[in-house]
mmCIF file of C-alpha atoms and ligand atoms in Angstrom:
data_model
loop_
_atom_site.group_PDB
_atom_site.id
_atom_site.type_symbol
_atom_site.label_atom_id
_atom_site.label_comp_id
_atom_site.label_asym_id
_atom_site.label_seq_id
_atom_site.Cartn_x
_atom_site.Cartn_y
_atom_site.Cartn_z
ATOM 1 C CA MET Z 304 86.268 50.306 107.999
ATOM 2 C CA SER Z 305 89.827 50.677 107.193
ATOM 3 C CA GLU Z 306 90.262 47.929 110.495
ATOM 4 C CA ARG Z 307 87.841 45.269 110.005
ATOM 5 C CA ARG Z 308 89.129 41.165 108.954
ATOM 6 C CA TYR Z 309 86.936 39.617 107.585
ATOM 7 C CA ARG Z 310 85.404 36.394 107.157
ATOM 8 C CA VAL Z 311 86.075 34.133 103.383
ATOM 9 C CA ILE Z 312 84.270 30.404 102.295
ATOM 10 C CA GLN Z 313 86.454 29.077 99.194
ATOM 11 C CA TRP Z 314 83.913 27.622 97.864
ATOM 12 C CA MET Z 315 85.717 25.593 95.321
ATOM 13 C CA THR Z 316 89.524 25.246 94.585
ATOM 14 C CA GLY Z 317 90.044 25.531 90.971
ATOM 15 C CA ASP Z 318 91.926 27.166 88.313
ATOM 16 C CA VAL Z 319 90.816 30.660 89.672
ATOM 17 C CA GLY Z 320 89.261 29.195 93.579
ATOM 18 C CA ARG Z 321 93.465 28.508 94.127
ATOM 19 C CA VAL Z 322 94.751 32.136 93.820
ATOM 20 C CA GLY Z 323 91.076 32.717 95.934
ATOM 21 C CA VAL Z 324 92.990 30.491 98.803
ATOM 22 C CA ARG Z 325 96.159 31.322 98.609
ATOM 23 C CA HIS Z 326 95.234 35.404 99.211
ATOM 24 C CA PHE Z 327 92.966 34.717 101.577
ATOM 25 C CA ALA Z 328 95.664 33.006 103.828
ATOM 26 C CA GLU Z 329 98.775 35.735 103.279
ATOM 27 C CA ASN Z 330 96.407 39.006 102.511
ATOM 28 C CA PRO Z 331 95.531 39.886 106.717
ATOM 29 C CA VAL Z 332 93.146 41.787 105.816
ATOM 30 C CA TYR Z 333 90.527 37.543 105.422
ATOM 31 C CA ASP Z 334 90.279 35.289 107.636
ATOM 32 C CA LEU Z 335 90.067 31.474 106.324
ATOM 33 C CA VAL Z 336 87.284 30.010 107.449
ATOM 34 C CA GLY Z 337 86.196 27.015 105.120
ATOM 35 C CA VAL Z 338 87.344 25.624 102.216
ATOM 36 C CA LEU Z 339 84.132 23.526 100.055
ATOM 37 C CA VAL Z 340 85.878 21.290 97.479
ATOM 38 C CA HIS Z 341 84.039 18.644 94.964
ATOM 39 C CA THR Z 342 87.359 16.413 94.777
ATOM 40 C CA ALA Z 343 86.901 13.461 96.544
ATOM 41 C CA GLU Z 344 91.341 13.433 96.968
ATOM 42 C CA LYS Z 345 91.158 17.213 98.305
ATOM 43 C CA VAL Z 346 88.918 16.138 101.446
ATOM 44 C CA GLY Z 347 90.259 16.030 104.828
ATOM 45 C CA LYS Z 348 93.655 18.435 103.562
ATOM 46 C CA ASP Z 349 95.070 21.345 104.645
ATOM 47 C CA ALA Z 350 93.431 24.045 102.641
ATOM 48 C CA GLY Z 351 97.339 24.791 101.941
ATOM 49 C CA GLU Z 352 98.557 21.910 101.581
ATOM 50 C CA ILE Z 353 96.115 22.104 98.783
ATOM 51 C CA VAL Z 354 97.132 25.123 97.119
ATOM 52 C CA GLY Z 355 100.849 24.238 97.988
ATOM 53 C CA VAL Z 356 101.139 27.618 100.519
ATOM 54 C CA ALA Z 357 101.977 26.716 103.860
ATOM 55 C CA PRO Z 358 99.315 25.133 106.277
ATOM 56 C CA THR Z 359 96.370 27.020 106.569
ATOM 57 C CA GLY Z 360 94.597 24.933 109.742
ATOM 58 C CA VAL Z 361 91.050 24.876 107.683
ATOM 59 C CA ILE Z 362 90.575 21.768 106.238
ATOM 60 C CA ALA Z 363 88.760 21.119 103.298
ATOM 61 C CA THR Z 364 85.119 19.801 103.000
ATOM 62 C CA ASP Z 365 82.285 18.332 100.120
ATOM 63 C CA ASP Z 366 79.185 18.837 103.331
ATOM 64 C CA ILE Z 367 77.532 21.840 101.734
ATOM 65 C CA ASP Z 368 75.272 22.040 104.854
ATOM 66 C CA SER Z 369 78.660 21.944 106.755
ATOM 67 C CA ILE Z 370 79.460 25.094 104.925
ATOM 68 C CA ILE Z 371 75.816 26.592 104.589
ATOM 69 C CA ALA Z 372 76.329 26.760 108.181
ATOM 70 C CA LEU Z 373 79.015 28.259 109.444
ATOM 71 C CA ASP Z 374 79.283 32.320 109.812
ATOM 72 C CA ALA Z 375 81.026 33.831 107.497
ATOM 73 C CA ASP Z 376 81.768 37.541 106.258
ATOM 74 C CA CYS Z 377 81.786 36.598 102.475
ATOM 75 C CA VAL Z 378 81.741 33.227 100.070
ATOM 76 C CA PHE Z 379 84.165 33.328 97.269
ATOM 77 C CA TYR Z 380 82.048 31.257 95.119
ATOM 78 C CA THR Z 381 83.950 29.730 92.251
ATOM 79 C CA PRO Z 382 82.396 26.565 91.008
ATOM 80 C CA ILE Z 383 82.784 25.499 87.016
ATOM 81 C CA ILE Z 384 79.506 26.344 86.534
ATOM 82 C CA MET Z 385 76.829 28.532 89.363
ATOM 83 C CA ASP Z 386 74.015 26.564 90.609
ATOM 84 C CA VAL Z 387 71.972 29.594 91.671
ATOM 85 C CA ASP Z 388 69.691 27.388 93.735
ATOM 86 C CA THR Z 389 73.196 27.173 96.252
ATOM 87 C CA VAL Z 390 73.969 30.848 95.671
ATOM 88 C CA CYS Z 391 70.537 32.028 97.264
ATOM 89 C CA ARG Z 392 71.040 29.673 100.132
ATOM 90 C CA LEU Z 393 74.358 31.120 100.610
ATOM 91 C CA LEU Z 394 72.998 34.641 100.753
ATOM 92 C CA ARG Z 395 70.375 33.692 102.700
ATOM 93 C CA SER Z 396 72.190 31.684 105.735
ATOM 94 C CA GLY Z 397 73.858 35.524 105.682
ATOM 95 C CA LYS Z 398 76.864 35.768 103.749
ATOM 96 C CA ASN Z 399 77.693 38.071 100.208
ATOM 97 C CA VAL Z 400 78.908 36.054 98.358
ATOM 98 C CA VAL Z 401 81.340 37.322 95.262
ATOM 99 C CA THR Z 402 81.799 34.915 92.312
ATOM 100 C CA THR Z 403 83.987 34.331 89.453
ATOM 101 C CA SER Z 404 81.041 32.097 88.309
ATOM 102 C CA GLY Z 405 78.426 34.688 86.595
ATOM 103 C CA PHE Z 406 75.316 37.611 86.167
ATOM 104 C CA PHE Z 407 77.822 39.948 86.177
ATOM 105 C CA HIS Z 408 75.838 42.936 84.708
ATOM 106 C CA PRO Z 409 71.444 42.187 84.996
ATOM 107 C CA THR Z 410 70.532 41.583 81.493
ATOM 108 C CA GLU Z 411 66.909 40.319 79.871
ATOM 109 C CA ASP Z 412 69.178 36.818 79.303
ATOM 110 C CA PHE Z 413 68.818 35.540 83.751
ATOM 111 C CA ALA Z 414 66.356 38.062 84.631
ATOM 112 C CA GLU Z 415 64.773 35.060 86.593
ATOM 113 C CA TYR Z 416 68.102 34.407 88.233
ATOM 114 C CA GLY Z 417 68.449 38.290 88.987
ATOM 115 C CA GLU Z 418 65.350 38.028 90.925
ATOM 116 C CA ASN Z 419 65.997 35.236 92.709
ATOM 117 C CA ILE Z 420 69.033 36.658 94.232
ATOM 118 C CA ARG Z 421 67.748 40.021 94.565
ATOM 119 C CA ALA Z 422 64.868 38.146 97.035
ATOM 120 C CA ALA Z 423 67.898 35.853 98.851
ATOM 121 C CA CYS Z 424 69.544 39.482 98.914
ATOM 122 C CA ARG Z 425 66.285 40.947 101.080
ATOM 123 C CA GLU Z 426 65.633 38.310 102.530
ATOM 124 C CA GLY Z 427 69.554 37.335 103.777
ATOM 125 C CA GLY Z 428 69.981 40.650 104.560
ATOM 126 C CA THR Z 429 73.270 39.896 101.907
ATOM 127 C CA SER Z 430 74.311 41.447 98.516
ATOM 128 C CA PHE Z 431 75.974 39.483 95.583
ATOM 129 C CA HIS Z 432 78.875 40.723 93.326
ATOM 130 C CA GLY Z 433 79.814 38.477 90.187
ATOM 131 C CA SER Z 434 83.526 39.552 88.970
ATOM 132 C CA GLY Z 435 86.850 38.625 86.553
ATOM 133 C CA ILE Z 436 88.760 39.913 84.056
ATOM 134 C CA HIS Z 437 86.317 38.403 81.505
ATOM 135 C CA PRO Z 438 83.806 39.810 81.587
ATOM 136 C CA GLY Z 439 83.797 41.844 84.369
ATOM 137 C CA TYR Z 440 87.229 43.983 83.637
ATOM 138 C CA ALA Z 441 89.201 44.086 81.122
ATOM 139 C CA GLY Z 442 86.211 44.669 78.459
ATOM 140 C CA ASP Z 443 83.392 46.455 80.568
ATOM 141 C CA VAL Z 444 85.520 48.225 83.799
ATOM 142 C CA LEU Z 445 88.100 48.815 81.798
ATOM 143 C CA PRO Z 446 86.422 50.737 78.911
ATOM 144 C CA LEU Z 447 84.054 52.743 81.294
ATOM 145 C CA THR Z 448 87.039 53.902 83.515
ATOM 146 C CA LEU Z 449 88.769 54.779 79.796
ATOM 147 C CA ALA Z 450 85.735 56.864 78.739
ATOM 148 C CA ARG Z 451 86.262 58.976 81.651
ATOM 149 C CA VAL Z 452 88.772 60.740 79.794
ATOM 150 C CA MET Z 453 86.884 60.950 76.888
ATOM 151 C CA SER Z 454 85.648 63.957 74.382
ATOM 152 C CA ARG Z 455 82.984 61.791 72.057
ATOM 153 C CA ILE Z 456 83.168 57.889 70.971
ATOM 154 C CA ASP Z 457 82.531 56.452 68.933
ATOM 155 C CA THR Z 458 82.600 52.602 68.224
ATOM 156 C CA ILE Z 459 84.303 50.564 71.712
ATOM 157 C CA ARG Z 460 86.391 47.805 70.645
ATOM 158 C CA VAL Z 461 87.415 44.994 73.141
ATOM 159 C CA TYR Z 462 90.062 42.435 71.390
ATOM 160 C CA GLU Z 463 90.385 39.609 74.110
ATOM 161 C CA VAL Z 464 93.489 37.359 72.045
ATOM 162 C CA VAL Z 465 94.199 34.398 73.833
ATOM 163 C CA ASN Z 466 97.544 31.916 72.817
ATOM 164 C CA VAL Z 467 95.600 28.550 73.744
ATOM 165 C CA LEU Z 468 98.376 26.018 73.338
ATOM 166 C CA THR Z 469 100.610 28.726 76.390
ATOM 167 C CA ASP Z 470 97.754 30.457 78.265
ATOM 168 C CA ALA Z 471 94.678 27.898 79.117
ATOM 169 C CA PRO Z 472 94.451 24.850 80.502
ATOM 170 C CA THR Z 473 95.201 22.022 78.141
ATOM 171 C CA ASP Z 474 91.516 20.769 78.110
ATOM 172 C CA HIS Z 475 90.458 23.963 76.296
ATOM 173 C CA ILE Z 476 91.986 23.217 73.258
ATOM 174 C CA GLU Z 477 89.344 19.590 72.334
ATOM 175 C CA TRP Z 478 86.963 21.482 74.138
ATOM 176 C CA MET Z 479 87.842 24.754 72.388
ATOM 177 C CA GLY Z 480 87.161 22.688 68.914
ATOM 178 C CA PHE Z 481 90.559 23.063 67.810
ATOM 179 C CA GLY Z 482 91.971 20.015 65.297
ATOM 180 C CA LYS Z 483 88.325 19.659 64.334
ATOM 181 C CA ASP Z 484 88.004 20.096 59.857
ATOM 182 C CA LYS Z 485 86.665 23.125 58.695
ATOM 183 C CA GLU Z 486 83.432 22.375 57.661
ATOM 184 C CA LYS Z 487 82.005 20.545 61.109
ATOM 185 C CA PHE Z 488 83.489 22.763 63.401
ATOM 186 C CA LEU Z 489 81.917 25.783 61.392
ATOM 187 C CA ALA Z 490 78.485 23.846 60.905
ATOM 188 C CA GLU Z 491 78.275 22.933 64.796
ATOM 189 C CA PRO Z 492 77.688 25.937 67.899
ATOM 190 C CA THR Z 493 80.923 27.245 69.094
ATOM 191 C CA ILE Z 494 81.578 27.045 73.308
ATOM 192 C CA LEU Z 495 82.085 31.008 72.375
ATOM 193 C CA GLY Z 496 79.134 31.463 70.458
ATOM 194 C CA LEU Z 497 77.065 29.559 73.514
ATOM 195 C CA GLY Z 498 79.222 32.165 76.049
ATOM 196 C CA LEU Z 499 77.648 36.130 74.189
ATOM 197 C CA PRO Z 500 75.219 36.206 76.513
ATOM 198 C CA PHE Z 501 77.948 36.170 79.303
ATOM 199 C CA PHE Z 502 80.174 38.259 77.493
ATOM 200 C CA ALA Z 503 76.715 40.850 76.208
ATOM 201 C CA GLN Z 504 76.835 41.933 80.003
ATOM 202 C CA SER Z 505 79.722 43.573 79.671
ATOM 203 C CA MET Z 506 78.013 45.345 76.355
ATOM 204 C CA TYR Z 507 75.235 46.447 78.828
ATOM 205 C CA MET Z 508 77.190 47.628 81.519
ATOM 206 C CA ILE Z 509 79.427 49.683 79.093
ATOM 207 C CA ALA Z 510 76.254 50.904 77.519
ATOM 208 C CA ASP Z 511 74.145 51.607 81.246
ATOM 209 C CA GLY Z 512 77.458 53.163 82.031
ATOM 210 C CA LEU Z 513 77.409 55.510 78.935
ATOM 211 C CA GLY Z 514 74.176 56.446 79.597
ATOM 212 C CA VAL Z 515 71.932 54.294 75.967
ATOM 213 C CA THR Z 516 69.853 51.569 75.708
ATOM 214 C CA ILE Z 517 71.440 48.092 72.764
ATOM 215 C CA GLU Z 518 69.135 47.630 70.623
ATOM 216 C CA LYS Z 519 70.363 44.245 70.062
ATOM 217 C CA VAL Z 520 73.572 42.194 69.754
ATOM 218 C CA THR Z 521 74.238 40.829 66.889
ATOM 219 C CA ALA Z 522 76.681 37.900 66.385
ATOM 220 C CA ALA Z 523 78.875 37.802 62.563
ATOM 221 C CA ASP Z 524 79.728 34.418 61.062
ATOM 222 C CA VAL Z 525 83.162 32.625 62.500
ATOM 223 C CA LYS Z 526 85.816 33.188 60.787
ATOM 224 C CA VAL Z 527 88.475 29.759 61.098
ATOM 225 C CA ALA Z 528 92.684 29.926 59.730
ATOM 226 C CA VAL Z 529 93.956 26.218 60.270
ATOM 227 C CA ALA Z 530 96.994 24.545 60.615
ATOM 228 C CA THR Z 531 99.687 24.164 57.977
ATOM 229 C CA THR Z 532 101.042 21.457 59.914
ATOM 230 C CA ASP Z 533 101.459 19.419 62.376
ATOM 231 C CA ILE Z 534 100.550 20.838 65.820
ATOM 232 C CA PRO Z 535 102.070 19.647 68.903
ATOM 233 C CA HIS Z 536 101.017 19.472 72.094
ATOM 234 C CA GLU Z 537 100.778 17.770 75.173
ATOM 235 C CA LEU Z 538 97.425 15.785 75.139
ATOM 236 C CA GLY Z 539 98.254 15.481 71.068
ATOM 237 C CA ARG Z 540 98.839 17.601 68.011
ATOM 238 C CA ILE Z 541 96.183 19.147 65.410
ATOM 239 C CA PRO Z 542 96.300 18.388 62.201
ATOM 240 C CA ALA Z 543 97.946 19.789 59.111
ATOM 241 C CA GLY Z 544 94.274 21.403 57.358
ATOM 242 C CA MET Z 545 92.604 21.804 60.369
ATOM 243 C CA VAL Z 546 90.872 24.317 62.827
ATOM 244 C CA ALA Z 547 94.086 25.942 64.371
ATOM 245 C CA ALA Z 548 92.588 29.382 65.515
ATOM 246 C CA GLN Z 549 88.766 31.118 65.744
ATOM 247 C CA HIS Z 550 87.442 34.283 65.899
ATOM 248 C CA HIS Z 551 84.511 35.276 66.974
ATOM 249 C CA GLU Z 552 83.164 39.323 66.691
ATOM 250 C CA TRP Z 553 80.009 40.631 68.064
ATOM 251 C CA THR Z 554 78.450 44.222 67.930
ATOM 252 C CA ALA Z 555 76.086 45.775 69.930
ATOM 253 C CA TRP Z 556 74.537 48.651 67.886
ATOM 254 C CA VAL Z 557 73.407 51.442 69.668
ATOM 255 C CA ASP Z 558 70.872 53.652 66.937
ATOM 256 C CA GLY Z 559 71.559 52.468 64.684
ATOM 257 C CA ASN Z 560 75.016 51.821 64.397
ATOM 258 C CA PRO Z 561 77.661 49.023 65.955
ATOM 259 C CA LEU Z 562 78.524 51.236 69.848
ATOM 260 C CA ILE Z 563 80.461 47.702 71.386
ATOM 261 C CA VAL Z 564 82.232 45.584 69.112
ATOM 262 C CA PHE Z 565 83.590 42.658 70.809
ATOM 263 C CA HIS Z 566 86.564 40.350 69.075
ATOM 264 C CA ALA Z 567 87.618 37.036 70.731
ATOM 265 C CA ILE Z 568 90.621 34.769 68.960
ATOM 266 C CA TYR Z 569 91.753 32.370 70.373
ATOM 267 C CA LEU Z 570 95.064 30.939 68.519
ATOM 268 C CA THR Z 571 97.422 27.915 69.155
ATOM 269 C CA ALA Z 572 99.943 29.407 66.579
ATOM 270 C CA GLY Z 573 101.583 32.375 65.001
ATOM 271 C CA PRO Z 574 101.584 33.622 61.108
ATOM 272 C CA ASP Z 575 104.413 31.201 60.124
ATOM 273 C CA MET Z 576 101.682 27.988 60.676
ATOM 274 C CA LEU Z 577 98.084 29.072 59.894
ATOM 275 C CA GLU Z 578 96.150 29.271 57.270
ATOM 276 C CA PRO Z 579 95.215 32.055 56.507
ATOM 277 C CA ALA Z 580 98.364 33.780 58.460
ATOM 278 C CA TRP Z 581 96.632 35.854 61.003
ATOM 279 C CA GLU Z 582 98.759 37.917 63.170
ATOM 280 C CA TRP Z 583 97.211 38.297 66.697
ATOM 281 C CA GLY Z 584 100.626 38.496 68.856
ATOM 282 C CA THR Z 585 100.375 37.404 72.352
ATOM 283 C CA THR Z 586 97.536 37.462 74.559
ATOM 284 C CA ARG Z 587 96.710 40.270 75.954
ATOM 285 C CA TYR Z 588 92.909 42.635 76.673
ATOM 286 C CA ARG Z 589 93.555 45.089 73.910
ATOM 287 C CA ILE Z 590 90.989 48.379 73.646
ATOM 288 C CA VAL Z 591 90.711 50.217 70.975
ATOM 289 C CA ILE Z 592 88.100 53.386 71.160
ATOM 290 C CA ASP Z 593 87.350 55.515 68.554
ATOM 291 C CA GLY Z 594 86.130 59.097 68.491
ATOM 292 C CA ASP Z 595 88.315 62.313 69.882
ATOM 293 C CA PRO Z 596 90.606 61.726 71.256
ATOM 294 C CA PRO Z 597 91.383 57.780 69.331
ATOM 295 C CA THR Z 598 92.490 55.745 72.557
ATOM 296 C CA GLU Z 599 93.980 52.493 72.990
ATOM 297 C CA LEU Z 600 94.787 50.601 76.230
ATOM 298 C CA THR Z 601 96.596 47.114 76.135
ATOM 299 C CA LEU Z 602 96.374 44.546 78.941
ATOM 300 C CA GLN Z 603 98.976 42.166 79.446
ATOM 301 C CA GLY Z 604 101.365 40.904 81.505
ATOM 302 C CA VAL Z 605 104.634 41.508 81.873
ATOM 303 C CA HIS Z 606 108.347 40.754 79.766
ATOM 304 C CA GLN Z 607 111.380 39.515 81.579
ATOM 305 C CA PRO Z 608 114.123 39.580 80.459
ATOM 306 C CA ASP Z 609 114.247 35.435 79.141
ATOM 307 C CA GLY Z 610 111.637 37.006 77.100
ATOM 308 C CA THR Z 611 108.876 35.216 77.794
ATOM 309 C CA MET Z 612 105.743 36.625 79.490
ATOM 310 C CA ALA Z 613 102.879 34.621 82.085
ATOM 311 C CA HIS Z 614 99.219 36.075 81.730
ATOM 312 C CA PRO Z 615 98.311 36.320 84.346
ATOM 313 C CA GLY Z 616 94.815 35.498 83.304
ATOM 314 C CA TYR Z 617 93.215 34.107 87.106
ATOM 315 C CA ASP Z 618 95.321 36.463 89.593
ATOM 316 C CA TRP Z 619 93.235 38.384 87.446
ATOM 317 C CA THR Z 620 90.277 37.409 87.766
ATOM 318 C CA ALA Z 621 90.140 36.325 91.424
ATOM 319 C CA MET Z 622 91.848 38.998 92.318
ATOM 320 C CA ALA Z 623 89.065 41.747 90.206
ATOM 321 C CA ALA Z 624 86.242 39.747 92.233
ATOM 322 C CA ILE Z 625 88.459 39.766 95.829
ATOM 323 C CA ASN Z 626 89.456 42.789 95.806
ATOM 324 C CA ALA Z 627 85.303 44.093 95.634
ATOM 325 C CA ILE Z 628 85.365 41.414 99.328
ATOM 326 C CA PRO Z 629 84.957 44.072 101.466
ATOM 327 C CA ASP Z 630 83.400 46.698 99.468
ATOM 328 C CA VAL Z 631 80.342 44.243 98.788
ATOM 329 C CA CYS Z 632 80.501 43.472 102.332
ATOM 330 C CA GLU Z 633 80.285 46.642 103.310
ATOM 331 C CA ALA Z 634 76.926 47.601 100.615
ATOM 332 C CA ALA Z 635 73.412 47.706 101.446
ATOM 333 C CA PRO Z 636 71.644 44.019 100.350
ATOM 334 C CA GLY Z 637 71.694 43.725 96.882
ATOM 335 C CA TRP Z 638 72.924 42.637 93.356
ATOM 336 C CA ILE Z 639 76.089 44.717 93.513
ATOM 337 C CA THR Z 640 76.358 46.158 90.002
ATOM 338 C CA GLN Z 641 80.795 47.459 89.506
ATOM 339 C CA LEU Z 642 78.519 51.145 88.529
ATOM 340 C CA ASP Z 643 77.522 50.550 91.803
ATOM 341 C CA LEU Z 644 80.543 49.447 93.586
ATOM 342 C CA GLY Z 645 81.954 52.147 91.545
ATOM 343 C CA MET Z 646 85.661 52.273 92.035
ATOM 344 C CA VAL Z 647 86.010 49.936 94.251
ATOM 345 C CA ARG Z 648 89.106 50.774 97.185
ATOM 346 C CA PRO Z 649 90.856 46.996 97.750
ATOM 347 C CA ARG Z 650 91.988 45.832 100.751
ATOM 348 C CA GLY Z 651 95.761 44.645 102.335
ATOM 349 C CA LEU Z 652 97.236 45.068 99.178
ATOM 350 C CA VAL Z 653 100.216 46.493 100.239
ATOM 351 C CA ARG Z 654 101.631 44.348 103.069
ATOM 352 C CA LYS Z 655 104.948 43.240 103.369
HETATM 353 N N1 NAP N 1962 84.827 36.212 83.873
HETATM 354 C C1 NAP N 1962 86.037 35.674 84.246
HETATM 355 O O1 NAP N 1962 86.994 35.785 83.796
HETATM 356 C C2 NAP N 1962 85.674 34.455 84.375
HETATM 357 C C3 NAP N 1962 87.503 34.153 83.921
HETATM 358 C C4 NAP N 1962 88.029 32.742 84.566
HETATM 359 C C5 NAP N 1962 86.981 31.331 84.920
HETATM 360 N N2 NAP N 1962 85.548 32.267 85.176
HETATM 361 C C6 NAP N 1962 85.140 31.007 85.839
HETATM 362 O O2 NAP N 1962 85.800 30.905 86.918
HETATM 363 C C7 NAP N 1962 84.272 29.614 87.418
HETATM 364 C C8 NAP N 1962 86.062 29.081 87.947
HETATM 365 O O3 NAP N 1962 86.463 28.728 87.308
HETATM 366 P P1 NAP N 1962 87.803 28.444 87.419
HETATM 367 O O4 NAP N 1962 88.762 28.049 86.578
HETATM 368 O O5 NAP N 1962 88.357 27.559 88.608
HETATM 369 O O6 NAP N 1962 87.254 26.200 87.009
HETATM 370 P P2 NAP N 1962 87.976 24.779 86.909
HETATM 371 O O7 NAP N 1962 89.373 24.572 87.715
HETATM 372 O O8 NAP N 1962 87.755 24.320 86.243
HETATM 373 O O9 NAP N 1962 87.238 24.102 88.201
HETATM 374 C C9 NAP N 1962 86.660 24.449 89.234
HETATM 375 C C10 NAP N 1962 87.124 23.285 90.523
HETATM 376 O O10 NAP N 1962 85.089 22.799 90.036
HETATM 377 C C11 NAP N 1962 84.849 21.648 91.323
HETATM 378 N N3 NAP N 1962 84.164 21.007 90.069
HETATM 379 C C12 NAP N 1962 84.803 19.612 89.433
HETATM 380 N N4 NAP N 1962 84.259 18.877 88.864
HETATM 381 C C13 NAP N 1962 83.137 18.720 90.218
HETATM 382 C C14 NAP N 1962 81.924 18.648 89.690
HETATM 383 N N5 NAP N 1962 81.909 17.918 88.504
HETATM 384 N N6 NAP N 1962 80.709 18.903 90.069
HETATM 385 C C15 NAP N 1962 81.162 20.233 91.081
HETATM 386 N N7 NAP N 1962 82.003 20.838 91.169
HETATM 387 C C16 NAP N 1962 82.793 20.404 90.534
HETATM 388 C C17 NAP N 1962 87.265 21.272 91.375
HETATM 389 O O11 NAP N 1962 86.750 22.551 92.605
HETATM 390 P P3 NAP N 1962 88.185 21.654 93.506
HETATM 391 O O12 NAP N 1962 88.835 20.904 92.598
HETATM 392 O O13 NAP N 1962 88.269 22.173 94.932
HETATM 393 O O14 NAP N 1962 87.381 19.843 93.566
HETATM 394 C C18 NAP N 1962 87.215 22.226 90.496
HETATM 395 O O15 NAP N 1962 88.515 23.106 90.762
HETATM 396 C C19 NAP N 1962 83.906 28.962 86.209
HETATM 397 O O16 NAP N 1962 82.544 29.430 86.161
HETATM 398 C C20 NAP N 1962 84.454 30.287 85.063
HETATM 399 O O17 NAP N 1962 83.859 30.084 83.875
HETATM 400 C C21 NAP N 1962 85.027 33.559 85.030
#
């Protein structure tokens, strides 16, 4: 098994998919055999040119049928939005699918899709696995990993802190509602709020891992901080007085108590430019477990000598999934969850 190479297809070359192409080109465990793109200008180009590495010999296509006809062990499926019918086609065609685009743990919210995926796996003798940094690692695998060294758990709190100006694509500023009037922002559904069923999958994964049952998942009122001064950014500015930070809090209840609390804190400035003067620090994931012994873990990039710190969010997202490809390919057919995988054995990471 350690000698085996895996023939992989990269499905789309966005922020996550580009990491995939670069890794497949570099890690001898993988043979990149196909690349699907959506953007017309990328069609006909070598995948290496698209992601800024040496030529791979694989020419990008937008022809889905030709990709599905390829012989491959696994598709690293990273489009903006998952198309379940396409995923099922891939699975039925005999290719395993590893994805960052959705379905991280079976929950009621996505039960019908889950059944379709399992049926396609049975038909194709293949496996499906969803992963990423969050959901897929920071808010589920890491808390469960920490649980291993606990003697009692009262509450698990997961904080996702993101500086949107430095550590997210610029389109997120408008897309997430920054710069809006506070009352208008709070009166409308938010992108993050709509994502709760996705993040709740991580809560159910923790609960399943701990052998307890979630009664309900609730959302607290969203909190916002407004800009005390104009906040300039690449596409314009957030005017003073408008929404410049948002804090979402979701709770999973077990036996009438809040067992798992997720905080999603997205900021465009520090306390000197916010009212209230929120101080959440740099982009990172922080897991705090109240219990015995009280335990805390922070996941973040590394501070460089010049004081900067790059947030490797897309690298983590892609690699959390890619590193599971060999184990998913070797698994029995079906939807392979993180709990099914157990300790993943990444291949080819130690190399010259
Ligand atoms: N779980 C996690 O931790 C996590 C974290 C980040 C992202 N994600 C998920 O991972 C997936 C990929 O994220 P990403 O940041 O790489 O996405 P992205 O950069 O926004 O886009 C992915 C690619 O989709 C293709 N595309 C663009 N417009 C399209 C359209 N109208 N129709 C069909 N395809 C189109 C493009 O491919 P080409 O450029 O190749 O043409 C684009 O680059 C998303 O589903 C995202 O939600 C998960």
